[in-house]
Coordinates of C-alpha atoms in Angstrom, one line a residue:
E349 CA -123.0 -7.1 -89.8
D350 CA -123.7 -7.9 -93.4
K351 CA -124.1 -11.6 -92.5
R352 CA -126.7 -10.7 -89.8
E353 CA -128.6 -8.5 -92.2
L354 CA -128.8 -11.4 -94.7
E355 CA -130.0 -13.8 -92.0
V356 CA -132.8 -11.3 -91.0
A357 CA -133.8 -10.9 -94.6
I358 CA -134.0 -14.7 -95.2
C359 CA -136.0 -15.3 -92.1
G360 CA -138.4 -12.4 -93.0
Y361 CA -138.9 -13.9 -96.4
L362 CA -139.7 -17.3 -95.0
V363 CA -142.3 -15.8 -92.6
S364 CA -143.9 -13.7 -95.4
R365 CA -144.3 -16.7 -97.6
G366 CA -145.9 -18.9 -94.9
Y367 CA -143.0 -21.2 -94.3
T368 CA -143.6 -21.0 -90.5
E369 CA -141.8 -24.3 -89.5
T370 CA -138.8 -23.5 -91.6
A371 CA -138.7 -19.9 -90.3
A372 CA -138.9 -21.2 -86.7
A373 CA -136.0 -23.6 -87.2
F374 CA -134.0 -20.8 -88.9
N375 CA -134.8 -18.4 -86.0
K376 CA -133.5 -21.0 -83.5
E377 CA -130.3 -21.9 -85.5
A378 CA -129.5 -18.2 -86.3
N379 CA -130.5 -17.0 -82.8
L380 CA -133.0 -14.6 -84.2
E381 CA -136.5 -13.4 -83.1
I382 CA -138.1 -12.5 -86.4
N383 CA -141.9 -13.0 -86.2
N384 CA -143.0 -10.6 -89.0
G385 CA -142.5 -11.0 -92.7
N386 CA -140.6 -8.5 -94.8
D387 CA -139.4 -8.1 -98.4
L388 CA -135.8 -7.3 -97.6
L389 CA -134.5 -10.3 -99.4
E390 CA -136.5 -9.3 -102.5
Q391 CA -135.1 -5.8 -102.3
K392 CA -131.5 -7.1 -102.0
W393 CA -132.0 -9.5 -104.9
T394 CA -133.5 -6.8 -107.1
T395 CA -130.5 -4.5 -106.4
I396 CA -128.0 -7.3 -107.1
M397 CA -129.7 -8.2 -110.4
R398 CA -129.7 -4.6 -111.4
L399 CA -126.0 -4.2 -110.6
Q400 CA -125.2 -7.4 -112.5
R401 CA -127.0 -6.2 -115.6
R402 CA -125.1 -2.9 -115.4
V403 CA -121.8 -4.8 -115.1
M404 CA -122.6 -6.9 -118.1
E405 CA -123.6 -3.8 -120.1
L406 CA -120.3 -2.1 -119.2
E407 CA -118.2 -5.2 -120.0
T408 CA -119.9 -5.4 -123.5
K409 CA -119.4 -1.7 -124.1
Q410 CA -115.7 -1.8 -123.2
E411 CA -115.1 -3.7 -126.5
D412 CA -116.1 -0.5 -128.4
P413 CA -113.1 1.9 -128.3
V414 CA -115.4 5.0 -128.4
I415 CA -117.6 3.9 -125.5
S416 CA -114.5 2.6 -123.6
A417 CA -113.1 6.1 -123.7
Y418 CA -116.4 7.4 -122.4
L419 CA -116.3 5.0 -119.4
E420 CA -113.2 6.9 -118.2
A421 CA -115.0 10.2 -118.4
P422 CA -116.4 12.0 -115.3
W423 CA -120.0 11.5 -114.2
C424 CA -122.5 13.8 -115.8
P425 CA -126.3 13.4 -115.7
R426 CA -128.6 14.1 -118.7
G427 CA -132.3 14.3 -119.3
P428 CA -134.9 13.1 -119.7
A429 CA -135.4 11.8 -116.2
L430 CA -134.8 8.0 -115.8
A431 CA -137.9 7.8 -113.6
I432 CA -140.4 10.1 -111.8
M433 CA -141.7 9.0 -108.4
K434 CA -144.9 10.4 -106.8
G435 CA -146.4 10.0 -103.3
H436 CA -146.2 13.3 -101.4
R437 CA -149.2 15.5 -101.3
S438 CA -147.2 18.6 -100.5
P439 CA -144.0 20.1 -101.9
I440 CA -140.9 18.1 -101.0
T441 CA -138.3 20.1 -99.0
C442 CA -135.4 17.7 -98.3
C443 CA -134.1 14.2 -98.9
V444 CA -131.4 11.9 -97.6
K445 CA -129.8 8.6 -98.5
T446 CA -130.1 6.1 -95.6
N447 CA -126.9 4.2 -96.3
D448 CA -124.3 3.2 -98.9
K449 CA -125.5 -0.4 -99.3
T450 CA -129.2 -0.3 -100.0
P451 CA -131.1 2.1 -102.4
I452 CA -133.3 3.6 -99.6
L453 CA -134.2 7.3 -99.9
G454 CA -135.8 9.5 -97.2
T455 CA -137.8 12.6 -98.1
G456 CA -139.6 15.3 -96.1
S457 CA -142.4 17.6 -97.2
E458 CA -144.2 20.8 -96.2
D459 CA -147.1 18.8 -94.6
G460 CA -144.8 17.3 -92.0
I461 CA -144.7 13.9 -93.6
I462 CA -141.5 11.8 -94.0
K463 CA -141.4 8.9 -96.5
L464 CA -138.8 6.2 -97.1
W465 CA -138.5 5.0 -100.6
D466 CA -136.9 2.0 -102.5
I467 CA -135.3 3.9 -105.4
D468 CA -134.7 0.7 -107.5
R469 CA -138.2 -0.5 -107.2
R470 CA -139.7 3.0 -107.2
T471 CA -142.0 2.3 -104.2
I472 CA -142.8 3.8 -100.9
L473 CA -141.6 1.6 -98.0
T474 CA -142.7 3.7 -94.9
T475 CA -144.6 6.9 -94.1
L476 CA -143.8 8.7 -90.9
T477 CA -146.3 11.2 -89.5
N478 CA -145.0 12.3 -86.0
H479 CA -144.2 15.9 -87.0
V480 CA -147.1 18.4 -87.4
D481 CA -145.4 21.1 -89.6
I482 CA -142.9 21.5 -92.4
I483 CA -139.9 19.1 -92.5
H484 CA -136.9 21.4 -93.1
S485 CA -134.1 18.9 -93.1
L486 CA -133.1 15.2 -92.8
D487 CA -129.8 13.5 -91.9
I488 CA -128.6 10.0 -91.3
S489 CA -126.1 8.8 -88.7
A490 CA -122.7 7.3 -89.7
D491 CA -123.9 3.8 -88.8
S492 CA -127.1 4.3 -90.8
Q493 CA -129.2 3.3 -87.7
L494 CA -130.7 6.7 -86.9
L495 CA -132.6 9.3 -88.9
L496 CA -132.6 12.9 -87.7
S497 CA -135.4 15.3 -88.8
A498 CA -135.9 19.0 -88.2
S499 CA -139.3 20.7 -88.4
A500 CA -141.1 23.9 -88.2
D501 CA -143.1 22.4 -85.2
R502 CA -140.1 23.5 -83.0
T503 CA -138.7 20.0 -82.6
A504 CA -136.1 17.7 -84.0
K505 CA -136.7 14.0 -83.8
I506 CA -134.4 11.0 -83.7
W507 CA -135.8 7.9 -85.5
A508 CA -134.5 4.4 -85.0
L509 CA -134.4 2.7 -88.4
A510 CA -135.2 -1.1 -88.5
T511 CA -133.8 -3.6 -91.0
D512 CA -137.3 -3.9 -92.6
S513 CA -137.2 -0.1 -93.4
S514 CA -139.7 0.8 -90.6
A515 CA -138.9 3.6 -88.1
K516 CA -140.0 4.8 -84.7
V517 CA -139.2 7.9 -82.7
E518 CA -136.5 7.2 -80.3
R519 CA -136.2 10.8 -78.9
T520 CA -137.6 14.2 -79.4
L521 CA -135.2 17.1 -79.1
R522 CA -137.0 20.1 -77.5
G523 CA -136.2 23.5 -76.2
H524 CA -136.4 25.3 -79.5
E525 CA -138.3 28.6 -79.4
D526 CA -139.0 28.7 -83.2
A527 CA -138.8 26.6 -86.3
V528 CA -135.9 24.2 -86.5
L529 CA -134.4 24.9 -89.9
S530 CA -131.6 22.4 -90.0
A531 CA -130.1 19.4 -88.1
C532 CA -127.1 17.2 -88.6
F533 CA -125.2 14.4 -86.9
L534 CA -121.6 15.3 -85.9
G535 CA -118.6 13.3 -86.8
P536 CA -118.7 9.5 -85.9
G537 CA -115.4 9.9 -83.9
L538 CA -117.3 12.0 -81.3
G539 CA -120.0 9.5 -80.6
R540 CA -123.7 10.1 -81.1
F541 CA -123.9 13.9 -81.1
C542 CA -126.1 16.1 -83.3
A543 CA -126.6 19.8 -83.8
T544 CA -129.7 21.8 -84.6
A545 CA -130.1 25.3 -86.1
C546 CA -133.2 27.2 -85.0
K547 CA -134.8 30.4 -86.2
D548 CA -134.5 31.7 -82.6
G549 CA -130.9 32.2 -83.5
I550 CA -129.4 29.4 -81.4
I551 CA -127.3 26.4 -82.4
R552 CA -127.9 23.5 -80.0
I553 CA -125.7 20.5 -79.5
F554 CA -127.3 17.3 -78.1
D555 CA -125.7 14.2 -76.6
L556 CA -127.7 11.2 -77.8
A557 CA -125.8 8.8 -75.7
T558 CA -127.2 10.2 -72.4
K559 CA -130.8 10.2 -71.1
S560 CA -131.0 14.0 -71.2
N561 CA -134.7 14.0 -72.0
G562 CA -134.0 16.0 -75.1
I563 CA -132.2 18.9 -73.4
A564 CA -129.2 20.5 -75.2
L565 CA -125.7 19.8 -74.0
Q566 CA -124.3 23.0 -75.4
T567 CA -125.8 26.2 -77.0
I568 CA -124.2 28.8 -79.3
S569 CA -126.3 32.0 -79.3
D570 CA -123.9 34.6 -80.8
A571 CA -122.7 32.9 -84.0
F572 CA -123.8 35.7 -86.3
Q573 CA -123.2 38.6 -83.8
T574 CA -126.4 40.5 -84.9
S575 CA -129.8 40.3 -83.3
N576 CA -131.8 40.0 -86.6
S577 CA -129.8 37.1 -88.0
W578 CA -130.4 33.3 -87.6
P579 CA -128.9 30.1 -88.9
R580 CA -130.4 28.4 -92.0
A581 CA -128.3 25.3 -92.6
L582 CA -125.6 23.1 -91.0
A583 CA -123.0 20.7 -92.3
A584 CA -120.4 18.7 -90.4
T585 CA -117.4 16.5 -90.8
E586 CA -115.4 14.6 -88.2
S587 CA -113.5 17.8 -87.5
F588 CA -115.7 20.8 -88.4
L589 CA -119.2 22.2 -88.0
A590 CA -120.1 24.9 -90.6
I591 CA -123.1 27.2 -90.4
V592 CA -124.8 29.6 -92.9
G593 CA -127.7 31.9 -92.3
N594 CA -129.4 35.1 -93.5
T595 CA -126.1 36.9 -93.8
N596 CA -123.2 36.6 -96.3
T597 CA -121.0 34.8 -93.8
C598 CA -120.3 31.1 -93.3
I599 CA -119.0 30.3 -89.8
V600 CA -116.8 27.2 -89.3
Y601 CA -116.1 25.8 -85.8
S602 CA -113.7 23.1 -84.7
L603 CA -115.2 20.0 -83.1
L604 CA -113.8 18.8 -79.7
S605 CA -113.8 15.4 -78.1
G606 CA -114.8 16.5 -74.6
R607 CA -118.2 15.7 -73.0
R608 CA -119.0 19.2 -71.7
S609 CA -118.3 21.1 -74.8
I610 CA -118.4 19.6 -78.3
V611 CA -118.0 22.7 -80.4
D612 CA -115.2 25.1 -79.8
D613 CA -117.4 28.1 -79.6
Q614 CA -114.9 30.4 -77.9
K615 CA -113.4 31.3 -81.2
P616 CA -114.6 30.1 -84.6
L617 CA -112.0 28.5 -86.8
C618 CA -112.8 31.0 -89.6
R619 CA -115.5 33.3 -90.9
L620 CA -115.9 32.9 -94.7
Q621 CA -117.3 36.0 -96.5
A622 CA -119.3 35.3 -99.6
G623 CA -119.8 37.9 -102.4
P624 CA -121.5 41.3 -101.8
T625 CA -124.7 40.0 -103.4
A626 CA -124.9 37.0 -101.1
N627 CA -126.9 38.6 -98.4
Q628 CA -128.7 35.4 -97.5
L629 CA -127.1 32.0 -97.7
Q630 CA -129.2 28.8 -97.9
C631 CA -127.1 25.7 -98.2
L632 CA -123.6 24.2 -97.9
A633 CA -121.8 21.0 -98.4
F634 CA -118.3 19.6 -97.5
C635 CA -116.5 17.7 -100.2
P636 CA -116.3 14.0 -99.2
N637 CA -112.5 13.5 -99.8
S638 CA -111.0 17.0 -99.2
L639 CA -111.5 20.1 -97.1
H640 CA -113.4 22.0 -99.8
L641 CA -116.6 23.6 -98.7
A642 CA -119.3 24.8 -101.1
I643 CA -122.0 27.4 -100.2
G644 CA -125.0 28.7 -102.1
G645 CA -127.8 31.1 -101.5
R646 CA -130.2 33.8 -102.7
D647 CA -127.9 35.4 -105.3
G648 CA -127.7 32.1 -107.3
Q649 CA -123.9 31.8 -106.9
I650 CA -121.9 28.9 -105.6
Y651 CA -118.8 29.8 -103.5
I652 CA -116.0 27.3 -103.0
W653 CA -113.4 27.5 -100.2
N654 CA -110.5 25.5 -98.9
I655 CA -111.0 25.1 -95.2
S656 CA -107.4 24.1 -94.3
T657 CA -105.9 27.2 -96.0
K658 CA -109.0 29.4 -95.5
H659 CA -108.5 30.5 -99.0
F660 CA -111.4 31.3 -101.4
I661 CA -111.1 29.2 -104.6
I662 CA -113.8 30.1 -107.1
T663 CA -117.3 31.4 -107.7
F664 CA -119.7 29.7 -110.1
D665 CA -122.4 31.7 -111.7
A666 CA -124.8 28.9 -111.2
H667 CA -128.5 30.0 -111.2
T668 CA -130.8 33.0 -111.7
Q669 CA -132.6 32.4 -108.4
W670 CA -132.0 30.8 -105.0
V671 CA -129.6 27.9 -104.8
R672 CA -131.5 25.5 -102.6
A673 CA -129.2 22.5 -102.3
L674 CA -125.6 21.4 -103.1
I675 CA -124.1 17.9 -103.2
W676 CA -120.7 16.7 -104.2
H677 CA -120.3 13.7 -106.4
P678 CA -118.5 10.9 -104.3
S679 CA -115.4 11.3 -106.5
G680 CA -115.0 14.9 -105.1
T681 CA -114.3 16.3 -108.6
R682 CA -117.8 17.7 -109.4
I683 CA -120.5 19.5 -107.5
V684 CA -124.2 19.5 -108.3
S685 CA -126.7 22.3 -107.5
C686 CA -130.4 22.9 -107.7
S687 CA -132.5 26.0 -107.6
D688 CA -135.8 27.9 -107.6
D689 CA -135.1 28.5 -111.3
R690 CA -136.1 24.8 -111.7
S691 CA -132.7 23.7 -113.0
I692 CA -129.9 21.3 -111.9
A693 CA -126.3 22.3 -112.7
V694 CA -123.1 20.3 -112.7
F695 CA -119.7 22.0 -112.2
D696 CA -116.2 20.6 -112.5
I697 CA -113.9 21.8 -109.7
E698 CA -110.6 20.9 -111.4
K699 CA -111.6 22.5 -114.8
R700 CA -113.4 25.3 -112.9
R701 CA -116.4 25.5 -115.2
L702 CA -120.0 24.4 -115.8
V703 CA -120.1 21.1 -117.6
H704 CA -123.9 20.6 -117.9
R705 CA -127.2 22.0 -117.0
I706 CA -130.7 20.4 -117.0
P707 CA -132.8 23.6 -117.5
A708 CA -136.3 22.3 -116.6
A709 CA -135.5 19.4 -114.3
H710 CA -138.8 19.9 -112.4
S711 CA -142.0 21.8 -113.1
N712 CA -141.5 23.9 -110.0
F713 CA -138.7 24.8 -107.6
V714 CA -136.0 22.1 -107.1
S715 CA -135.2 21.8 -103.4
A716 CA -133.1 18.7 -102.7
L717 CA -130.5 16.4 -104.1
V718 CA -129.0 13.0 -103.2
F719 CA -127.0 10.2 -104.8
H720 CA -128.0 6.6 -105.3
P721 CA -125.5 4.2 -103.5
S722 CA -124.0 3.3 -106.9
S723 CA -123.0 7.0 -107.4
S724 CA -124.3 6.8 -111.0
I725 CA -127.8 8.0 -110.3
L726 CA -128.8 11.4 -108.9
A727 CA -132.2 11.9 -107.2
S728 CA -133.8 15.3 -107.1
A729 CA -136.9 16.5 -105.3
G730 CA -139.0 19.6 -105.4
A731 CA -142.1 21.7 -105.0
D732 CA -143.8 19.8 -107.8
K733 CA -144.1 16.9 -105.2
T734 CA -142.0 14.5 -107.3
I735 CA -138.7 12.7 -107.0
R736 CA -136.8 12.4 -110.3
L737 CA -133.9 10.1 -111.1
W738 CA -131.1 11.2 -113.4
D739 CA -128.5 8.8 -114.9
S740 CA -125.2 9.4 -116.6
P741 CA -125.8 8.5 -120.3
T742 CA -123.6 6.4 -122.6
T743 CA -122.3 9.4 -124.4
T744 CA -121.4 12.9 -123.1
T745 CA -119.5 16.0 -123.8
T746 CA -117.3 17.5 -121.2

């Protein structure tokens, strides 16, 4: 797969530079059909050069015993922002990393626009305009080939991502009777399934491998057991689907491998009760290398559970306003949060404490977080219509 991507990038480069005869010969030898130029090769080269410079910097710093000790310290971002990227005309509501190999970031905004960015080059690659209302969430499939968007226009859309960073709508998921507030792909072991959470109170499961014309395979309508409650956010692993909404309860379901029923909705695996002040939950995130689940909401707190034992672990007094997004560092030892109080906070799970806060990360609400593929850079986005990049400095205190 990597070899094929490189061949496509080389051929696209030849076409874009006018080497038509060479490109035609390469197409024939490599069994390709690339007729349009692209800058994939330049993107890959820029990323490689950046990583090489970083490696050389680290190798040099290892000779200093003080800095060498720091290199073994946990990741922790500091201000000021490494870069500020602008391009949206409305507040940014969500973001997603398209894969773990290339520095491509997807963002959605209140005007229904989705943009794909090259983080390293700080440029917009593609603008997608098929939605007509607020983009509430974005997710990427395990193979990085599909993008899933959820919108207030009562639809969710599946986008096919091309190697040149373009995208086209592959399928529109319909049947929602109100705004679609969240959507996520389910575990790769189940095939191409996804779930949506709608303000009409219903969780819908879609089978993307069948020509179902966007009709749900399975629906869950009684998750919160009250008529005036609805789901706000979803998160999934290969084994679990977790849901939070405008209550203080997180519901966790087991995922099945059958074709008629993907979610075991007969009996939830567990119902996790947040604190008494958590009357509306907004976001959640599974730890990448454990069964820890983090939840945040209106009360500004972060609640951590162990799903396997169903035991509550700790509450972090994180923010003074809504917690809008949570993301675990790939190491699994730290969790990052952002809030309407305009701050970004980093917590150490093992030490059970706040290790750093960026108090004025944005000039307005901070709504979304995602990590660069290198895991050293954090991207945040917010109502000030900007994306800001945060790096871990050469000195830190933990």
